[in-house]
mmCIF file of C-alpha atoms in Angstrom:
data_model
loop_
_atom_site.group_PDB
_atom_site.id
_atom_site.type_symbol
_atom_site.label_atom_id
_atom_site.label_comp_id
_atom_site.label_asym_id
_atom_site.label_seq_id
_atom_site.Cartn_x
_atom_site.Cartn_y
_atom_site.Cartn_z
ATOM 1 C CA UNK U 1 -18.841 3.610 -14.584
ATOM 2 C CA UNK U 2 -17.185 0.722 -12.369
ATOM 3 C CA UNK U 3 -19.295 0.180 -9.167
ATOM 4 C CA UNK U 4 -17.369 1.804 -6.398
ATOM 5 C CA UNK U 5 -16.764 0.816 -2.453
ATOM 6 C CA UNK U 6 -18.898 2.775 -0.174
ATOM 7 C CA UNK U 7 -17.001 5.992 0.741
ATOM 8 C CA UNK U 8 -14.995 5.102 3.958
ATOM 9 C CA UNK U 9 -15.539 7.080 7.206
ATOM 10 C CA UNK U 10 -12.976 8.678 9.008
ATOM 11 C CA UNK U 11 -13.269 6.104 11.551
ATOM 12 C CA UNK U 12 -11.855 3.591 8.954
ATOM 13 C CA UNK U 13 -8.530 5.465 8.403
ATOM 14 C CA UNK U 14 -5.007 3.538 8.639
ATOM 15 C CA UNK U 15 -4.023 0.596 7.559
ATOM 16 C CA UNK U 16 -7.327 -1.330 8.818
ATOM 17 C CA UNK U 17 -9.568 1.013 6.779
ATOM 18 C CA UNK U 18 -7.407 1.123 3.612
ATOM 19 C CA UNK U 19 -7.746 -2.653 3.582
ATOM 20 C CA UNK U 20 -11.126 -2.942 4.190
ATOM 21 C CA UNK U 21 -11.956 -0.136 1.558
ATOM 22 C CA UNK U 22 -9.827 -1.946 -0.945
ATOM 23 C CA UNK U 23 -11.568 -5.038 -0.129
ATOM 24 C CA UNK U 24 -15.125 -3.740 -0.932
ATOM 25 C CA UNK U 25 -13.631 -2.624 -4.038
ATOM 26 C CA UNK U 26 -12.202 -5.944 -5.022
ATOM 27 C CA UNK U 27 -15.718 -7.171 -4.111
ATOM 28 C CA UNK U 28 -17.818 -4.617 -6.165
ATOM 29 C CA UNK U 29 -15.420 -5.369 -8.921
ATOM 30 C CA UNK U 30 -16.059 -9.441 -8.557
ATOM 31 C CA UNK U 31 -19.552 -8.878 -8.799
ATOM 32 C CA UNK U 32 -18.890 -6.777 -12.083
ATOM 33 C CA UNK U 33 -16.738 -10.118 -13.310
ATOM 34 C CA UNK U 34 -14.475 -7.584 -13.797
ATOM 35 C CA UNK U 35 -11.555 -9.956 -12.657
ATOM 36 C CA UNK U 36 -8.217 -7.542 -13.861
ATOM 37 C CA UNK U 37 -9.338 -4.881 -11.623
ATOM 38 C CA UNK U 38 -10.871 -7.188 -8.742
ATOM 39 C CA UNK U 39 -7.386 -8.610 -8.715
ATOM 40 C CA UNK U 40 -5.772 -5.621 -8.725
ATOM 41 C CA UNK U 41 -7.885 -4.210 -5.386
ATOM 42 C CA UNK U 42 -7.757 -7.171 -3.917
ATOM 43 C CA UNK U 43 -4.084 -6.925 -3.947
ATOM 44 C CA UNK U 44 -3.871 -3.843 -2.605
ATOM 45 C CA UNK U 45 -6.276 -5.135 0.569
ATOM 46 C CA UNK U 46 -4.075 -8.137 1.005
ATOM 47 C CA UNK U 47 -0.570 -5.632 1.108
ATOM 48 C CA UNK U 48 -2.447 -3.617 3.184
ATOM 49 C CA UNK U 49 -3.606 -6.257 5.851
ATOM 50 C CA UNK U 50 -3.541 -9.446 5.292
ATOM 51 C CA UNK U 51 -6.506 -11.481 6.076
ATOM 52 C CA UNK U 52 -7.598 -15.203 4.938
ATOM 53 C CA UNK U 53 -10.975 -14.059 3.759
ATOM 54 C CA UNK U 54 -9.065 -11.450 1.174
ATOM 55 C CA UNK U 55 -6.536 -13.947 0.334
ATOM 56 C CA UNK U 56 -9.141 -16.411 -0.909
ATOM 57 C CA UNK U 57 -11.061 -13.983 -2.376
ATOM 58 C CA UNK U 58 -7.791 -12.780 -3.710
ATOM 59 C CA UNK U 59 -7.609 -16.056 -5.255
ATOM 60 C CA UNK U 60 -10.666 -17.066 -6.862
ATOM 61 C CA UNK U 61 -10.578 -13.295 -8.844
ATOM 62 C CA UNK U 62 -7.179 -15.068 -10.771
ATOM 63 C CA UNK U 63 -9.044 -18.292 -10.576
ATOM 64 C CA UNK U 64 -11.564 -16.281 -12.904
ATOM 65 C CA UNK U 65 -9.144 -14.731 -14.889
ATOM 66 C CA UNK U 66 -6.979 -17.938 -15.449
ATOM 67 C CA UNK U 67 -4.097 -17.146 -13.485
ATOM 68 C CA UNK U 68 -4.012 -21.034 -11.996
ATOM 69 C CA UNK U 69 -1.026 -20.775 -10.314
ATOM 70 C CA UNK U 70 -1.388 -17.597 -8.985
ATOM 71 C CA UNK U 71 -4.633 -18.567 -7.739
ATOM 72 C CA UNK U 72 -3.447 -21.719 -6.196
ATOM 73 C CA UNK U 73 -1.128 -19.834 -4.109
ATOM 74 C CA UNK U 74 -3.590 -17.292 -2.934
ATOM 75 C CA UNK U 75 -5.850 -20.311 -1.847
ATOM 76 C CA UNK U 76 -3.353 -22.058 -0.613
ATOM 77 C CA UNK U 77 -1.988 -19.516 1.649
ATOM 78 C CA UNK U 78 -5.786 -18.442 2.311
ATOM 79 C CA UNK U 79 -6.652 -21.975 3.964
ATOM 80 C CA UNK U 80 -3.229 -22.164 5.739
ATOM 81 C CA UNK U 81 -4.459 -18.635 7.247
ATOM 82 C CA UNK U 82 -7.578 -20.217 8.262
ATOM 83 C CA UNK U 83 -6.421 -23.693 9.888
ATOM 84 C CA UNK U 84 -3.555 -21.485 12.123
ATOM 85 C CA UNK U 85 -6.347 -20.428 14.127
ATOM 86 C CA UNK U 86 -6.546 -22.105 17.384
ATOM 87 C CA UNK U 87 -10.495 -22.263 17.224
ATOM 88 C CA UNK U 88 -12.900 -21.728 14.650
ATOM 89 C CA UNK U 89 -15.677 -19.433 14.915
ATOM 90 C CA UNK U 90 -18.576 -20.408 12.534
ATOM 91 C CA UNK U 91 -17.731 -17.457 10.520
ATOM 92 C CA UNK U 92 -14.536 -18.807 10.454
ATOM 93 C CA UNK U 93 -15.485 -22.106 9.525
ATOM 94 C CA UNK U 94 -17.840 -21.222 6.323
ATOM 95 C CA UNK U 95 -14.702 -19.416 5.401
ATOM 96 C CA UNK U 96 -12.313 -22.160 5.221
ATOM 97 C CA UNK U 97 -15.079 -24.099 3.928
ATOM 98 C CA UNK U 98 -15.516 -21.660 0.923
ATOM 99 C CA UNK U 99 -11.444 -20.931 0.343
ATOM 100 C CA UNK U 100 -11.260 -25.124 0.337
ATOM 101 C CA UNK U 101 -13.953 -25.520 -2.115
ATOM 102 C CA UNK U 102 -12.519 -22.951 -4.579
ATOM 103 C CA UNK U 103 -8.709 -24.764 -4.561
ATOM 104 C CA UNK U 104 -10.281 -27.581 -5.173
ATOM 105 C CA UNK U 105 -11.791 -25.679 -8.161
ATOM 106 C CA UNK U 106 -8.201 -24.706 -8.768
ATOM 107 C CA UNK U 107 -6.961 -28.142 -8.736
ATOM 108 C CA UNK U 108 -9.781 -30.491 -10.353
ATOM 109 C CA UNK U 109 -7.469 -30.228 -14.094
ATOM 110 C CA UNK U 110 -4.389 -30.100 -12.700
ATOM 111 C CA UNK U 111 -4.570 -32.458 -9.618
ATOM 112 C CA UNK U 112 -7.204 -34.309 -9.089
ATOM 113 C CA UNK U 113 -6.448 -36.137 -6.194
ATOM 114 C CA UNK U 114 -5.492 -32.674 -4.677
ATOM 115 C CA UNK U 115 -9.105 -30.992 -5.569
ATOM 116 C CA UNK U 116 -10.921 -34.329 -3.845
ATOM 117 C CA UNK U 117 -8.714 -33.279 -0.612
ATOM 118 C CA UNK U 118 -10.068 -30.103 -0.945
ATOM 119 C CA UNK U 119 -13.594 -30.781 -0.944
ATOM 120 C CA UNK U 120 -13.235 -33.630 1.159
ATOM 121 C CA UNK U 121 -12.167 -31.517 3.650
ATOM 122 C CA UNK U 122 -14.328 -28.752 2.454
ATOM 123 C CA UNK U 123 -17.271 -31.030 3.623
ATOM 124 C CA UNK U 124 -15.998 -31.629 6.103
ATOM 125 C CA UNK U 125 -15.641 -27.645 8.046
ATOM 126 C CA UNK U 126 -19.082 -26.984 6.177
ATOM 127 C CA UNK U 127 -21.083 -29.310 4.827
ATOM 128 C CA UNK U 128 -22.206 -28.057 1.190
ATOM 129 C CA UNK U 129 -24.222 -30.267 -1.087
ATOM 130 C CA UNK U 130 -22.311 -28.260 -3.816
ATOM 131 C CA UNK U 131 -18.987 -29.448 -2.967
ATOM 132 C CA UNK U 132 -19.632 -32.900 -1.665
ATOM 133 C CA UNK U 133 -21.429 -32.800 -5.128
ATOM 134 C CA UNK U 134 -17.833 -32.080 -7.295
ATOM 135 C CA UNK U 135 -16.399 -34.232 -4.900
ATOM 136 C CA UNK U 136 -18.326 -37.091 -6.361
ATOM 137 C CA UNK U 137 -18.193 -36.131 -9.659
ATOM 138 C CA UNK U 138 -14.253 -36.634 -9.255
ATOM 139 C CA UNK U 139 -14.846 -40.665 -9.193
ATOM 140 C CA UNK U 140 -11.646 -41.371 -6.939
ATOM 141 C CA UNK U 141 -11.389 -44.218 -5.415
ATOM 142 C CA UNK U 142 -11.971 -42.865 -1.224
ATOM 143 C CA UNK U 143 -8.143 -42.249 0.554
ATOM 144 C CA UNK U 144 -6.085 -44.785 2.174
ATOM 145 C CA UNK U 145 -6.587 -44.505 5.923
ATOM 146 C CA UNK U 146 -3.299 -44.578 7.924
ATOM 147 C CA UNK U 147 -3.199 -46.775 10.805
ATOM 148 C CA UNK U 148 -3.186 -44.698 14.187
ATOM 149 C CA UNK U 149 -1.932 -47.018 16.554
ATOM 150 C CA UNK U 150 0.871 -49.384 16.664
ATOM 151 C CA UNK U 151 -0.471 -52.998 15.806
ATOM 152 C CA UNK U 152 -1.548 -55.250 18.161
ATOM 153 C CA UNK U 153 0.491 -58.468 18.879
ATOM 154 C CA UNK U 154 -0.946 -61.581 18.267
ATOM 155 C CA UNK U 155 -0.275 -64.575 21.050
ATOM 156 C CA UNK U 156 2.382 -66.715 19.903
ATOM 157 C CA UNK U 157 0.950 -70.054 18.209
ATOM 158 C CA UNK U 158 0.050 -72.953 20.502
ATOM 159 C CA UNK U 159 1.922 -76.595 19.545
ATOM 160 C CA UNK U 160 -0.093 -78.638 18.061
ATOM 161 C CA UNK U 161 -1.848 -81.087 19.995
ATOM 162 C CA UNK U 162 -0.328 -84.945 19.779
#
């Protein structure tokens, strides 16, 4: 029989506790690699209330079932989630570290250049050996840097001397 989500307490009733229930699902069925129905509760946690850490869980479950684009999406909208808050809390942080690491998962066939953003900035919420180690592996020449400032004027060139 499939592992099932702890039986929910009245206390976790509404939409709040209909998420969260679906979410432990989602989770039990992850762990199972049972990646149909993991998607499938996962879904149902996300329509229920929408939070990052579902949505990127949301989207490594198609990432394992090789739904690519649905899971880019999912991770996409999971890290946009993320970087909308105003302040990250450490929790908060490993989180968008995690949902990061996993698009660039998504990415590395597809767009490589996109995956090395990932972890790049994957690294850089939460350093992970893991992904600084894909990251590497990538061998991409490191970004152009932008200039941040407006250039400085040189002094015009003195006459030469006669």
């Amino acid at each position: 029989t499939p592992p099932q989500a702890p039986p929910r307490a009245p206390a976790e009733l509404g939409k709040g506790g209909e998420a969260l229930h679906a979410l432990q699902t989602g989770r039990a069925h992850s762990r199972a690699q049972r990646w149909p129905e993991a998607i499938e509760a996962l879904l149902a946690s996300v329509s229920s209330n929408e939070t990052a850490s579902a949505r990127c869980e949301h989207g490594w479950a198609h990432y394992q079932a090789g739904t690519l684009a649905e899971a880019r999406a999912k991770l996409e909208r999971g890290t946009q989630l993320l970087r909308a808050l105003a302040t990250y809390r450490e929790r908060d942080r490993n989180t968008l570290g995690a949902c990061l690491y996993n698009l660039g998962r998504v990415l590395e066939a597809s767009d490589p250049a996109g995956a090395a953003a990932a972890y790049r900035e994957s690294v850089e919420v939460r350093p992970n050996e893991v992904a600084a180690a894909r990251l590497a592996s990538l061998d991409l020449p490191p970004p152009e840097v932008e200039a941040t400032c407006d250039p400085v004027p040189y002094p015009p060139l003195l006459p030469p001397a006669t």
